Amino acid sequence: MESSHDYINDQMLADHGLRKTAFRKELLSVFLSHTGKAITNEMIEEALGDHDRITLYRTLKSFEDRGIIHIAMDGNAHARYALCGQSCGADHHHDAHAHFHCDQCGNTTCLEDMPERFEKYVPQGYQVNEIQVTFSGVCTQCA
Ligand SMILES: [Zn+2]
Ligand SMILES: [Zn+2]
Ligand SMILES: [Zn+2]
């Protein structure tokens, strides 16, 4: 699938130190067409069509390691994946934002505009490795 995402796609892989392969480009296209949303493994597999599961698993892992995608918990505490903001890179993520899960349509959305840094509520001396905050309820489209 050649698309308008093609240029961004190549650039993003290069920016994150990943060689472009047909599969990485295809997977990245899936994320680029769901910007701002966290998607499930099933949604990814469906969008990809024919693929090797091990390759998918490894590629998701390398995208996460390189700061291309981050994990978001949905309302049922299942891990989803969402495209990172520009400031993420290898070994440093800046996605300490909350996610909103709609109980009706099942969409999980990145709440990137949240001004609060959740880390500030953690007492001194604790080291934070990961932050997962999920609000669940009904989104504007379903309300
Ligand atoms: Zn990130
Ligand atoms: Zn909804
Ligand atoms: Zn997010």
Coordinates of N, CA and C and ligand atoms in Angstrom, one line a residue:
M1 N 0.8 -1.2 0.0 CA 0.0 0.0 0.0 C 0.9 1.3 0.0
E2 N 1.1 1.9 -1.2 CA 1.8 3.2 -1.2 C 0.8 4.3 -0.9
S3 N 1.2 5.1 0.0 CA 0.3 6.2 0.5 C 1.0 7.5 0.7
S4 N 0.3 8.5 1.1 CA 0.9 9.8 1.4 C 1.7 9.7 2.7
H5 N 1.5 8.6 3.4 CA 2.3 8.4 4.6 C 3.7 8.0 4.3
D6 N 4.0 7.7 3.0 CA 5.2 7.1 2.6 C 6.5 7.9 3.1
Y7 N 6.4 9.2 2.8 CA 7.6 10.0 3.1 C 7.8 10.1 4.6
I8 N 6.7 10.5 5.4 CA 6.8 10.5 6.8 C 7.3 9.2 7.4
N9 N 6.8 8.2 6.8 CA 7.1 6.8 7.2 C 8.6 6.6 7.2
D10 N 9.2 6.8 6.0 CA 10.7 6.6 5.8 C 11.5 7.5 6.8
Q11 N 11.0 8.8 6.9 CA 11.7 9.7 7.8 C 11.7 9.3 9.2
M12 N 10.5 8.8 9.7 CA 10.3 8.4 11.0 C 11.2 7.2 11.4
L13 N 11.3 6.3 10.5 CA 12.1 5.1 10.7 C 13.6 5.6 10.8
A14 N 14.0 6.4 9.9 CA 15.4 6.9 9.9 C 15.7 7.7 11.2
D15 N 14.8 8.6 11.6 CA 14.9 9.4 12.8 C 15.1 8.5 14.0
H16 N 14.5 7.4 14.0 CA 14.6 6.5 15.2 C 15.6 5.4 15.0
G17 N 16.5 5.6 14.0 CA 17.6 4.6 13.8 C 17.2 3.3 13.4
L18 N 16.1 3.2 12.7 CA 15.6 1.8 12.2 C 15.8 1.8 10.6
R19 N 16.3 0.8 10.1 CA 16.4 0.6 8.7 C 15.0 0.3 8.2
K20 N 14.7 0.9 7.0 CA 13.4 0.6 6.5 C 13.2 -0.7 5.9
T21 N 12.2 -1.4 6.3 CA 11.9 -2.7 5.7 C 10.4 -2.6 5.3
A22 N 10.0 -3.5 4.4 CA 8.6 -3.4 4.0 C 7.7 -3.6 5.1
F23 N 8.0 -4.5 6.0 CA 7.1 -4.8 7.2 C 7.1 -3.6 8.1
R24 N 8.2 -3.0 8.5 CA 8.2 -1.9 9.4 C 7.4 -0.7 8.8
K25 N 7.5 -0.5 7.5 CA 6.8 0.6 6.9 C 5.3 0.3 6.9
E26 N 4.9 -0.9 6.7 CA 3.5 -1.3 6.7 C 2.9 -1.1 8.1
L27 N 3.7 -1.6 9.1 CA 3.2 -1.5 10.5 C 3.1 0.0 10.9
L28 N 4.1 0.8 10.5 CA 4.1 2.2 10.8 C 2.9 2.9 10.2
S29 N 2.5 2.5 9.0 CA 1.4 3.0 8.3 C 0.1 2.8 9.1
V30 N 0.0 1.6 9.7 CA -1.2 1.3 10.5 C -1.3 2.3 11.6
F31 N -0.2 2.6 12.3 CA -0.2 3.6 13.4 C -0.5 5.0 12.9
L32 N 0.1 5.3 11.7 CA -0.1 6.7 11.2 C -1.6 6.9 10.8
S33 N -2.3 5.8 10.5 CA -3.7 6.0 10.2 C -4.6 5.9 11.4
H34 N -4.0 5.8 12.6 CA -4.7 5.9 13.8 C -4.1 6.8 14.8
T35 N -3.6 8.0 14.3 CA -2.9 9.0 15.1 C -3.8 9.4 16.3
G36 N -3.2 9.5 17.5 CA -4.0 9.9 18.6 C -4.8 8.8 19.3
K37 N -4.9 7.6 18.7 CA -5.6 6.5 19.2 C -4.7 5.4 19.6
A38 N -5.1 4.7 20.6 CA -4.3 3.5 21.0 C -5.0 2.3 20.4
I39 N -4.3 1.4 19.7 CA -5.0 0.3 19.1 C -4.5 -1.1 19.6
T40 N -5.4 -2.0 19.5 CA -5.2 -3.3 20.1 C -4.3 -4.2 19.1
N41 N -3.8 -5.2 19.7 CA -3.1 -6.2 18.8 C -3.9 -6.8 17.7
E42 N -5.2 -7.0 18.1 CA -6.1 -7.6 17.1 C -6.4 -6.6 15.9
M43 N -6.5 -5.3 16.3 CA -6.7 -4.3 15.3 C -5.5 -4.2 14.3
I44 N -4.3 -4.3 14.9 CA -3.1 -4.3 14.1 C -3.1 -5.4 13.2
E45 N -3.3 -6.6 13.7 CA -3.3 -7.9 12.9 C -4.2 -7.8 11.8
E46 N -5.4 -7.3 12.1 CA -6.4 -7.2 11.0 C -6.0 -6.2 9.9
A47 N -5.5 -5.1 10.3 CA -5.0 -4.1 9.3 C -3.9 -4.6 8.5
L48 N -3.0 -5.4 9.1 CA -1.9 -5.9 8.3 C -2.2 -7.0 7.3
G49 N -3.2 -7.7 7.5 CA -3.5 -8.9 6.6 C -2.5 -10.0 6.9
D50 N -2.0 -10.6 5.9 CA -1.1 -11.7 6.0 C 0.3 -11.3 6.6
H51 N 0.6 -11.9 7.7 CA 1.9 -11.5 8.4 C 2.4 -12.6 9.3
D52 N 3.6 -12.5 9.7 CA 4.2 -13.4 10.7 C 4.1 -12.8 12.1
R53 N 3.5 -13.6 13.0 CA 3.2 -13.0 14.3 C 4.5 -12.7 15.1
I54 N 5.5 -13.5 14.9 CA 6.8 -13.3 15.7 C 7.4 -12.0 15.2
T55 N 7.4 -11.8 13.9 CA 7.9 -10.6 13.3 C 7.1 -9.4 13.8
L56 N 5.8 -9.5 13.9 CA 5.0 -8.4 14.4 C 5.4 -8.1 15.9
Y57 N 5.5 -9.2 16.7 CA 5.8 -9.0 18.1 C 7.2 -8.3 18.2
R58 N 8.2 -8.7 17.4 CA 9.5 -8.1 17.5 C 9.5 -6.7 17.0
T59 N 8.7 -6.4 16.0 CA 8.7 -5.1 15.4 C 8.0 -4.1 16.4
L60 N 7.0 -4.6 17.0 CA 6.3 -3.7 18.0 C 7.3 -3.4 19.1
K61 N 8.0 -4.4 19.6 CA 9.0 -4.2 20.6 C 10.1 -3.2 20.2
S62 N 10.5 -3.3 19.0 CA 11.6 -2.4 18.6 C 11.0 -1.0 18.4
F63 N 9.8 -0.9 17.9 CA 9.2 0.5 17.8 C 9.0 1.1 19.2
E64 N 8.7 0.3 20.2 CA 8.6 0.8 21.5 C 9.9 1.2 22.1
D65 N 10.9 0.4 21.9 CA 12.3 0.7 22.4 C 12.8 1.9 21.7
R66 N 12.5 2.2 20.5 CA 13.0 3.3 19.7 C 12.2 4.6 19.9
G67 N 11.1 4.5 20.7 CA 10.3 5.8 20.9 C 9.4 6.1 19.8
I68 N 9.0 5.1 19.0 CA 8.0 5.4 17.9 C 6.5 5.1 18.5
I69 N 6.4 4.1 19.3 CA 5.1 3.9 19.9 C 5.2 3.7 21.4
H70 N 4.1 3.9 22.1 CA 4.0 3.7 23.5 C 2.9 2.8 23.9
I71 N 2.9 2.2 25.0 CA 1.8 1.3 25.5 C 0.8 2.1 26.2
A72 N -0.5 1.9 26.0 CA -1.6 2.5 26.7 C -2.5 1.4 27.2
M73 N -2.9 1.5 28.5 CA -3.8 0.5 29.0 C -5.2 0.9 28.6
D74 N -6.0 0.0 28.2 CA -7.4 0.4 27.9 C -8.2 0.2 29.2
G75 N -9.5 0.4 29.1 CA -10.4 0.3 30.3 C -10.4 -1.1 30.9
N76 N -10.0 -2.1 30.2 CA -10.0 -3.4 30.7 C -8.6 -3.9 31.1
A77 N -7.7 -3.0 31.2 CA -6.3 -3.3 31.6 C -5.6 -4.2 30.5
H78 N -6.0 -4.0 29.3 CA -5.3 -4.7 28.2 C -4.4 -3.7 27.6
A79 N -3.2 -4.1 27.2 CA -2.2 -3.2 26.6 C -2.6 -2.9 25.1
R80 N -2.5 -1.6 24.8 CA -2.7 -1.2 23.4 C -1.5 -0.4 23.0
Y81 N -1.4 -0.1 21.8 CA -0.2 0.7 21.3 C -0.7 2.0 20.6
A82 N 0.1 3.1 20.9 CA -0.2 4.3 20.2 C 1.0 5.0 19.8
L83 N 0.9 5.8 18.7 CA 2.0 6.5 18.1 C 2.5 7.5 19.1
C84 N 3.8 7.7 19.3 CA 4.4 8.6 20.2 C 4.4 10.0 19.6
G85 N 4.6 11.0 20.5 CA 4.9 12.4 20.0 C 6.3 12.5 19.5
Q86 N 6.6 13.7 19.0 CA 7.9 13.9 18.3 C 9.1 13.8 19.3
S87 N 8.8 14.0 20.5 CA 9.9 14.1 21.5 C 10.4 12.8 22.0
C88 N 9.8 11.7 21.6 CA 10.2 10.4 22.1 C 11.3 9.9 21.2
G89 N 12.2 9.2 21.8 CA 13.4 8.6 21.1 C 13.8 7.3 21.8
A90 N 14.9 6.8 21.3 CA 15.4 5.5 21.9 C 15.7 5.7 23.4
D91 N 15.1 4.8 24.1 CA 15.3 4.8 25.6 C 14.7 6.0 26.3
H92 N 14.1 6.9 25.6 CA 13.4 8.0 26.4 C 12.0 8.3 25.8
H93 N 11.0 8.0 26.6 CA 9.6 8.3 26.2 C 9.2 9.5 27.0
H94 N 8.3 10.3 26.4 CA 7.7 11.4 27.1 C 6.2 11.3 27.0
D95 N 5.7 10.1 27.2 CA 4.3 9.9 27.1 C 3.6 9.8 28.4
A96 N 4.0 10.6 29.4 CA 3.4 10.5 30.7 C 2.0 11.1 30.7
H97 N 1.3 10.9 29.6 CA -0.1 11.4 29.5 C -1.1 10.3 29.9
A98 N -2.3 10.8 30.2 CA -3.3 9.8 30.5 C -4.0 9.4 29.2
H99 N -4.8 8.3 29.3 CA -5.6 7.8 28.1 C -7.0 7.8 28.5
F100 N -7.9 8.0 27.5 CA -9.3 7.9 27.8 C -9.9 6.7 27.1
H101 N -10.5 5.8 27.8 CA -11.2 4.7 27.1 C -12.7 4.8 27.1
C102 N -13.3 4.7 26.0 CA -14.7 4.8 25.9 C -15.3 3.4 26.0
D103 N -16.2 3.3 27.0 CA -16.8 2.0 27.3 C -17.8 1.6 26.2
Q104 N -18.3 2.6 25.4 CA -19.2 2.3 24.3 C -18.6 1.9 23.0
C105 N -17.8 2.8 22.5 CA -17.2 2.4 21.1 C -15.9 1.7 21.3
G106 N -15.3 1.7 22.5 CA -14.1 0.9 22.7 C -12.8 1.6 22.3
N107 N -12.9 2.9 21.9 CA -11.7 3.6 21.5 C -10.9 4.1 22.7
T108 N -9.6 4.0 22.6 CA -8.7 4.5 23.6 C -7.9 5.6 23.0
T109 N -8.1 6.8 23.6 CA -7.5 8.0 23.0 C -6.4 8.6 23.9
C110 N -5.3 9.1 23.2 CA -4.2 9.8 24.0 C -4.7 11.1 24.4
L111 N -4.6 11.5 25.7 CA -4.9 12.8 26.2 C -3.6 13.6 26.3
E112 N -3.1 14.0 25.2 CA -1.8 14.6 25.2 C -1.7 16.0 25.7
D113 N -2.8 16.6 25.8 CA -2.8 18.0 26.2 C -2.9 18.2 27.7
M114 N -2.9 17.1 28.4 CA -2.9 17.2 29.9 C -1.7 17.9 30.5
P115 N -1.9 19.0 31.2 CA -0.8 19.8 31.7 C -0.1 19.1 32.9
E116 N -0.8 18.4 33.6 CA -0.2 17.8 34.8 C 0.8 16.8 34.5
R117 N 1.9 16.8 35.2 CA 2.9 15.8 35.1 C 2.6 14.9 36.3
F118 N 2.2 13.7 36.1 CA 1.8 12.8 37.1 C 3.0 12.4 38.1
E119 N 4.2 12.5 37.6 CA 5.3 12.1 38.4 C 5.4 12.9 39.7
K120 N 4.8 14.2 39.6 CA 5.0 15.1 40.7 C 4.3 14.6 42.0
Y121 N 3.3 13.6 41.8 CA 2.6 13.1 43.0 C 3.3 11.9 43.6
V122 N 4.4 11.5 43.0 CA 5.1 10.4 43.5 C 6.1 10.9 44.6
P123 N 6.1 10.3 45.8 CA 7.0 10.8 46.8 C 8.4 10.7 46.4
Q124 N 9.2 11.6 47.0 CA 10.7 11.6 46.7 C 11.3 10.3 47.1
G125 N 12.3 9.9 46.3 CA 13.0 8.6 46.6 C 12.4 7.4 45.8
Y126 N 11.2 7.6 45.3 CA 10.7 6.5 44.4 C 11.1 6.8 43.0
Q127 N 11.5 5.7 42.3 CA 11.9 5.9 40.9 C 10.8 5.4 40.0
V128 N 10.3 6.3 39.1 CA 9.2 5.9 38.2 C 9.8 5.3 36.9
N129 N 9.4 4.2 36.6 CA 9.8 3.6 35.3 C 8.7 3.8 34.2
E130 N 7.5 3.8 34.6 CA 6.4 3.8 33.7 C 5.2 4.4 34.4
I131 N 4.4 5.1 33.6 CA 3.1 5.7 34.2 C 1.9 5.3 33.3
Q132 N 0.9 4.7 33.9 CA -0.3 4.4 33.2 C -1.5 4.9 33.9
V133 N -2.1 5.9 33.3 CA -3.3 6.5 33.9 C -4.4 6.4 32.8
T134 N -5.5 5.7 33.1 CA -6.6 5.5 32.2 C -7.9 6.0 32.8
F135 N -8.5 6.9 32.1 CA -9.9 7.3 32.4 C -10.8 6.5 31.6
S136 N -11.9 6.0 32.2 CA -12.9 5.4 31.3 C -14.2 6.0 31.4
G137 N -15.0 5.9 30.4 CA -16.3 6.6 30.4 C -16.9 6.6 29.0
V138 N -17.5 7.7 28.6 CA -18.1 7.8 27.3 C -17.5 9.0 26.6
C139 N -17.1 8.7 25.3 CA -16.4 9.8 24.5 C -17.5 10.7 23.9
T140 N -17.0 11.8 23.3 CA -17.9 12.8 22.7 C -18.7 12.2 21.6
Q141 N -18.1 11.3 20.9 CA -18.9 10.7 19.7 C -20.0 9.8 20.2
C142 N -19.9 9.3 21.4 CA -20.9 8.3 21.9 C -21.9 9.0 22.9
A143 N -21.5 10.2 23.4 CA -22.4 10.8 24.4 C -23.7 11.2 23.8
Ligands
ZN1 ZN 6.8 7.7 23.5
ZN2 ZN -17.1 6.3 22.2
ZN3 ZN -0.9 7.9 24.4

